[in-house]
Short mmCIF file of the C-alpha atoms (twelve columns), coordinates in Angstrom:
data_MODEL
# 
_entry.id   MODEL 
# 
loop_
_atom_site.group_PDB 
_atom_site.id 
_atom_site.type_symbol 
_atom_site.label_atom_id 
_atom_site.label_alt_id 
_atom_site.label_comp_id 
_atom_site.label_asym_id 
_atom_site.label_seq_id 
_atom_site.Cartn_x 
_atom_site.Cartn_y 
_atom_site.Cartn_z 
_atom_site.pdbx_PDB_model_num 
ATOM 1   C CA . MET A 1   -207.781 9.408   120.730 1 
ATOM 2   C CA . ALA A 2   -211.279 9.978   119.312 1 
ATOM 3   C CA . GLN A 3   -209.739 11.415  116.143 1 
ATOM 4   C CA . ARG A 4   -207.571 8.345   115.729 1 
ATOM 5   C CA . THR A 5   -210.584 6.094   116.227 1 
ATOM 6   C CA . ARG A 6   -212.502 8.047   113.586 1 
ATOM 7   C CA . SER A 7   -209.578 7.744   111.185 1 
ATOM 8   C CA . GLU A 8   -209.447 4.026   111.788 1 
ATOM 9   C CA . MET A 9   -213.171 3.785   111.144 1 
ATOM 10  C CA . ILE A 10  -212.764 5.639   107.827 1 
ATOM 11  C CA . VAL A 11  -209.998 3.260   106.758 1 
ATOM 12  C CA . GLU A 12  -212.066 0.260   107.835 1 
ATOM 13  C CA . THR A 13  -215.160 1.467   105.964 1 
ATOM 14  C CA . ARG A 14  -213.174 2.059   102.803 1 
ATOM 15  C CA . ALA A 15  -211.564 -1.384  103.084 1 
ATOM 16  C CA . LYS A 16  -214.974 -3.042  103.541 1 
ATOM 17  C CA . LEU A 17  -216.384 -1.286  100.475 1 
ATOM 18  C CA . MET A 18  -213.313 -2.219  98.432  1 
ATOM 19  C CA . ALA A 19  -213.522 -5.872  99.479  1 
ATOM 20  C CA . ALA A 20  -217.266 -6.052  98.780  1 
ATOM 21  C CA . GLY A 21  -216.851 -4.322  95.434  1 
ATOM 22  C CA . ARG A 22  -213.974 -6.531  94.403  1 
ATOM 23  C CA . LYS A 23  -215.943 -9.665  95.274  1 
ATOM 24  C CA . ALA A 24  -219.049 -8.497  93.387  1 
ATOM 25  C CA . PHE A 25  -217.152 -7.310  90.316  1 
ATOM 26  C CA . ALA A 26  -215.295 -10.628 90.136  1 
ATOM 27  C CA . GLU A 27  -218.367 -12.823 90.668  1 
ATOM 28  C CA . VAL A 28  -221.156 -11.074 88.751  1 
ATOM 29  C CA . GLY A 29  -219.340 -8.436  86.714  1 
ATOM 30  C CA . TYR A 30  -219.617 -4.650  86.646  1 
ATOM 31  C CA . ALA A 31  -222.994 -4.454  84.914  1 
ATOM 32  C CA . GLU A 32  -224.750 -6.812  87.346  1 
ATOM 33  C CA . ALA A 33  -223.081 -5.588  90.526  1 
ATOM 34  C CA . SER A 34  -225.549 -3.537  92.583  1 
ATOM 35  C CA . MET A 35  -225.412 -1.082  95.463  1 
ATOM 36  C CA . ASP A 36  -226.629 -3.862  97.768  1 
ATOM 37  C CA . HIS A 37  -223.533 -5.916  96.919  1 
ATOM 38  C CA . PHE A 38  -221.351 -3.017  98.065  1 
ATOM 39  C CA . THR A 39  -223.284 -1.757  101.082 1 
ATOM 40  C CA . SER A 40  -225.964 -3.818  102.831 1 
ATOM 41  C CA . ASP A 41  -223.962 -7.032  102.412 1 
ATOM 42  C CA . VAL A 42  -221.268 -5.540  104.663 1 
ATOM 43  C CA . GLY A 43  -223.572 -3.482  106.891 1 
ATOM 44  C CA . LEU A 44  -222.881 -0.079  105.322 1 
ATOM 45  C CA . THR A 45  -225.029 2.619   103.734 1 
ATOM 46  C CA . ARG A 46  -225.093 4.000   100.217 1 
ATOM 47  C CA . GLY A 47  -223.964 7.278   101.721 1 
ATOM 48  C CA . ALA A 48  -220.690 5.622   102.717 1 
ATOM 49  C CA . LEU A 49  -220.123 4.486   99.135  1 
ATOM 50  C CA . TYR A 50  -220.841 7.944   97.736  1 
ATOM 51  C CA . HIS A 51  -218.618 9.570   100.338 1 
ATOM 52  C CA . HIS A 52  -215.601 7.370   99.627  1 
ATOM 53  C CA . PHE A 53  -215.905 6.645   95.911  1 
ATOM 54  C CA . GLY A 54  -218.581 8.877   94.421  1 
ATOM 55  C CA . ASP A 55  -220.402 6.080   92.587  1 
ATOM 56  C CA . LYS A 56  -220.089 2.519   91.293  1 
ATOM 57  C CA . ARG A 57  -217.616 3.557   88.598  1 
ATOM 58  C CA . GLY A 58  -215.439 5.248   91.228  1 
ATOM 59  C CA . LEU A 59  -215.400 2.077   93.302  1 
ATOM 60  C CA . PHE A 60  -214.596 -0.006  90.232  1 
ATOM 61  C CA . GLU A 61  -211.709 2.278   89.325  1 
ATOM 62  C CA . ALA A 62  -210.307 1.942   92.859  1 
ATOM 63  C CA . VAL A 63  -210.577 -1.861  92.652  1 
ATOM 64  C CA . VAL A 64  -208.801 -1.867  89.271  1 
ATOM 65  C CA . THR A 65  -206.002 0.258   90.735  1 
ATOM 66  C CA . GLU A 66  -205.669 -2.093  93.723  1 
ATOM 67  C CA . ILE A 67  -205.491 -5.220  91.556  1 
ATOM 68  C CA . ASP A 68  -203.063 -3.522  89.177  1 
ATOM 69  C CA . SER A 69  -200.736 -2.721  92.098  1 
ATOM 70  C CA . GLU A 70  -200.892 -6.331  93.291  1 
ATOM 71  C CA . MET A 71  -200.122 -7.584  89.773  1 
ATOM 72  C CA . THR A 72  -197.072 -5.305  89.622  1 
ATOM 73  C CA . VAL A 73  -195.723 -6.663  92.925  1 
ATOM 74  C CA . ARG A 74  -196.233 -10.263 91.759  1 
ATOM 75  C CA . LEU A 75  -194.577 -9.619  88.406  1 
ATOM 76  C CA . LYS A 76  -191.573 -7.946  90.034  1 
ATOM 77  C CA . ALA A 77  -191.209 -10.950 92.358  1 
ATOM 78  C CA . ARG A 78  -191.349 -13.324 89.395  1 
ATOM 79  C CA . ALA A 79  -188.812 -11.272 87.454  1 
ATOM 80  C CA . ALA A 80  -186.451 -11.185 90.451  1 
ATOM 81  C CA . LYS A 81  -186.164 -14.991 90.371  1 
ATOM 82  C CA . ALA A 82  -184.816 -15.030 86.815  1 
ATOM 83  C CA . PRO A 83  -181.117 -15.887 86.312  1 
ATOM 84  C CA . ASN A 84  -180.233 -12.704 84.388  1 
ATOM 85  C CA . ALA A 85  -181.571 -9.316  83.263  1 
ATOM 86  C CA . TRP A 86  -182.817 -10.624 79.916  1 
ATOM 87  C CA . GLU A 87  -184.789 -13.530 81.371  1 
ATOM 88  C CA . SER A 88  -186.114 -11.181 84.040  1 
ATOM 89  C CA . PHE A 89  -187.495 -8.937  81.291  1 
ATOM 90  C CA . VAL A 90  -189.034 -11.886 79.427  1 
ATOM 91  C CA . GLU A 91  -190.526 -13.492 82.544  1 
ATOM 92  C CA . GLU A 92  -192.233 -10.275 83.575  1 
ATOM 93  C CA . GLY A 93  -193.983 -10.080 80.206  1 
ATOM 94  C CA . ILE A 94  -194.955 -13.737 80.167  1 
ATOM 95  C CA . GLY A 95  -196.165 -13.475 83.752  1 
ATOM 96  C CA . TYR A 96  -198.535 -10.681 82.785  1 
ATOM 97  C CA . ILE A 97  -199.953 -12.701 79.895  1 
ATOM 98  C CA . GLU A 98  -200.409 -15.797 82.089  1 
ATOM 99  C CA . MET A 99  -202.308 -13.786 84.712  1 
ATOM 100 C CA . ALA A 100 -205.109 -13.607 82.134  1 
ATOM 101 C CA . LEU A 101 -205.943 -17.182 83.205  1 
ATOM 102 C CA . GLU A 102 -207.034 -15.978 86.665  1 
ATOM 103 C CA . PRO A 103 -210.835 -15.466 86.841  1 
ATOM 104 C CA . GLU A 104 -210.702 -12.240 88.860  1 
ATOM 105 C CA . ILE A 105 -208.166 -10.631 86.535  1 
ATOM 106 C CA . GLN A 106 -210.008 -11.922 83.474  1 
ATOM 107 C CA . ARG A 107 -213.291 -10.367 84.436  1 
ATOM 108 C CA . ILE A 108 -212.250 -7.146  86.186  1 
ATOM 109 C CA . MET A 109 -209.049 -6.128  84.421  1 
ATOM 110 C CA . LEU A 110 -209.430 -7.578  80.940  1 
ATOM 111 C CA . ARG A 111 -213.162 -7.700  80.205  1 
ATOM 112 C CA . ASP A 112 -214.961 -5.083  82.269  1 
ATOM 113 C CA . GLY A 113 -211.976 -2.764  82.717  1 
ATOM 114 C CA . PRO A 114 -211.706 -1.676  79.064  1 
ATOM 115 C CA . ALA A 115 -215.520 -1.574  78.716  1 
ATOM 116 C CA . VAL A 116 -215.958 0.720   81.738  1 
ATOM 117 C CA . LEU A 117 -212.727 2.741   81.854  1 
ATOM 118 C CA . GLY A 118 -211.775 2.784   78.180  1 
ATOM 119 C CA . ASP A 119 -208.495 1.903   76.466  1 
ATOM 120 C CA . PRO A 120 -206.057 0.436   79.046  1 
ATOM 121 C CA . SER A 121 -203.249 2.548   77.565  1 
ATOM 122 C CA . SER A 122 -205.065 5.602   78.971  1 
ATOM 123 C CA . TRP A 123 -205.351 4.226   82.533  1 
ATOM 124 C CA . PRO A 124 -203.269 6.021   85.179  1 
ATOM 125 C CA . SER A 125 -201.250 2.833   85.793  1 
ATOM 126 C CA . ALA A 126 -200.272 2.510   82.119  1 
ATOM 127 C CA . ASN A 127 -197.615 5.228   82.240  1 
ATOM 128 C CA . GLY A 128 -195.896 3.531   85.170  1 
ATOM 129 C CA . CYS A 129 -195.841 0.237   83.266  1 
ATOM 130 C CA . ILE A 130 -194.398 1.877   80.130  1 
ATOM 131 C CA . THR A 131 -191.783 3.730   82.183  1 
ATOM 132 C CA . ALA A 132 -190.674 0.534   83.956  1 
ATOM 133 C CA . MET A 133 -190.405 -1.362  80.673  1 
ATOM 134 C CA . ARG A 134 -188.523 1.483   79.006  1 
ATOM 135 C CA . GLN A 135 -186.034 1.519   81.890  1 
ATOM 136 C CA . SER A 136 -185.549 -2.251  81.577  1 
ATOM 137 C CA . LEU A 137 -184.881 -1.900  77.862  1 
ATOM 138 C CA . GLU A 138 -182.442 0.959   78.483  1 
ATOM 139 C CA . GLY A 139 -180.544 -1.248  80.928  1 
ATOM 140 C CA . LEU A 140 -180.421 -4.131  78.436  1 
ATOM 141 C CA . LEU A 141 -179.278 -1.714  75.732  1 
ATOM 142 C CA . GLU A 142 -176.476 -0.313  77.891  1 
ATOM 143 C CA . ALA A 143 -175.382 -3.849  78.772  1 
ATOM 144 C CA . GLY A 144 -175.202 -4.758  75.090  1 
ATOM 145 C CA . VAL A 145 -177.828 -7.495  75.458  1 
ATOM 146 C CA . ILE A 146 -180.229 -6.093  72.879  1 
ATOM 147 C CA . ALA A 147 -179.699 -4.390  69.534  1 
ATOM 148 C CA . ASP A 148 -179.989 -0.624  69.130  1 
ATOM 149 C CA . VAL A 149 -183.688 0.212   69.510  1 
ATOM 150 C CA . ASP A 150 -185.816 3.168   70.582  1 
ATOM 151 C CA . PRO A 151 -186.581 2.133   74.201  1 
ATOM 152 C CA . GLU A 152 -189.821 4.087   74.593  1 
ATOM 153 C CA . ALA A 153 -191.291 3.115   71.213  1 
ATOM 154 C CA . THR A 154 -190.320 -0.515  71.808  1 
ATOM 155 C CA . ALA A 155 -191.763 -0.469  75.350  1 
ATOM 156 C CA . ARG A 156 -195.076 0.847   74.035  1 
ATOM 157 C CA . MET A 157 -195.244 -1.751  71.274  1 
ATOM 158 C CA . ILE A 158 -194.385 -4.676  73.571  1 
ATOM 159 C CA . SER A 159 -196.821 -3.448  76.215  1 
ATOM 160 C CA . GLY A 160 -199.559 -3.194  73.598  1 
ATOM 161 C CA . ALA A 161 -198.841 -6.711  72.368  1 
ATOM 162 C CA . SER A 162 -198.953 -8.088  75.934  1 
ATOM 163 C CA . CYS A 163 -202.225 -6.338  76.715  1 
ATOM 164 C CA . TYR A 164 -203.871 -7.561  73.529  1 
ATOM 165 C CA . ALA A 165 -202.635 -11.111 74.144  1 
ATOM 166 C CA . ALA A 166 -204.043 -11.050 77.680  1 
ATOM 167 C CA . GLN A 167 -207.434 -9.871  76.387  1 
ATOM 168 C CA . TRP A 168 -207.348 -12.636 73.750  1 
ATOM 169 C CA . ILE A 169 -206.857 -15.209 76.510  1 
ATOM 170 C CA . ALA A 170 -209.510 -13.686 78.776  1 
ATOM 171 C CA . ASN A 171 -212.149 -13.885 76.053  1 
ATOM 172 C CA . ALA A 172 -211.132 -17.254 74.569  1 
ATOM 173 C CA . ASP A 173 -213.203 -20.448 74.686  1 
ATOM 174 C CA . ASP A 174 -210.049 -22.340 75.710  1 
ATOM 175 C CA . PRO A 175 -207.941 -19.818 77.676  1 
ATOM 176 C CA . VAL A 176 -205.231 -22.344 78.632  1 
ATOM 177 C CA . ALA A 177 -204.540 -23.358 75.023  1 
ATOM 178 C CA . ILE A 178 -204.490 -19.723 73.918  1 
ATOM 179 C CA . SER A 179 -202.168 -18.862 76.813  1 
ATOM 180 C CA . HIS A 180 -199.615 -21.442 75.629  1 
ATOM 181 C CA . ARG A 181 -199.749 -20.040 72.105  1 
ATOM 182 C CA . ALA A 182 -199.548 -16.436 73.294  1 
ATOM 183 C CA . THR A 183 -196.579 -16.920 75.649  1 
ATOM 184 C CA . ALA A 184 -194.621 -18.858 73.005  1 
ATOM 185 C CA . ALA A 185 -195.290 -16.132 70.464  1 
ATOM 186 C CA . TYR A 186 -194.358 -13.428 72.980  1 
ATOM 187 C CA . ARG A 187 -190.998 -15.043 73.725  1 
ATOM 188 C CA . ARG A 188 -190.280 -15.442 70.020  1 
ATOM 189 C CA . LEU A 189 -191.258 -11.831 69.395  1 
ATOM 190 C CA . VAL A 190 -189.022 -10.291 72.052  1 
ATOM 191 C CA . GLU A 191 -186.084 -12.564 71.164  1 
ATOM 192 C CA . GLY A 192 -185.881 -10.503 68.006  1 
ATOM 193 C CA . LEU A 193 -184.529 -7.669  70.164  1 
ATOM 194 C CA . LEU A 194 -181.426 -9.627  71.185  1 
ATOM 195 C CA . ARG A 195 -178.129 -8.472  69.739  1 
ATOM 196 C CA . ASN A 196 -177.413 -12.101 68.877  1 
ATOM 197 C CA . ALA A 197 -180.941 -13.306 68.217  1 
ATOM 198 C CA . PRO A 198 -181.243 -17.121 68.095  1 
ATOM 199 C CA . LEU A 199 -181.632 -18.560 64.623  1 
ATOM 200 C CA . ARG A 200 -184.837 -20.493 63.958  1 
ATOM 201 C CA . HIS A 201 -185.551 -22.831 61.105  1 
# 
């Protein structure tokens, strides 16, 4: 019973540090977030932070991973509401771009994330995103919805375009206006994959 209690305490401590870190990173940014934000504010010691995450960067990386997982769940839910496989694919991409309007995602994932952790395409979560998109494209290809393309190359190019668009929005003076432009351009871009692409004049 004591072992279980200790395990629960470890989980609780980690959760407290994650919540405090997430709040601080969202409100003041990575550079300004201090050890006090992560520890004393929630009644913990620096030793607890070092034990669970190593340092501030380790905590930040864990927060990025947590938010990324939540974004994936939300995008899958959005895609599931679409009327067909093609619209599901499009909605997932547009959903990602529109998330750049959310302050927490703007600051942590799109501004500080690349500055602290480097190119998003090198993040551990990036491979999962590319794999999921490649599988979607393979399904659309097999169903005859899209023209003959290289699924992996196309997935990487679309993912790169989405990521860049999201960063554009996050750093824009008028994020809402840029979001409208970016999502319209994204839809137009991916429509070019359709076997019977709509004609535009």
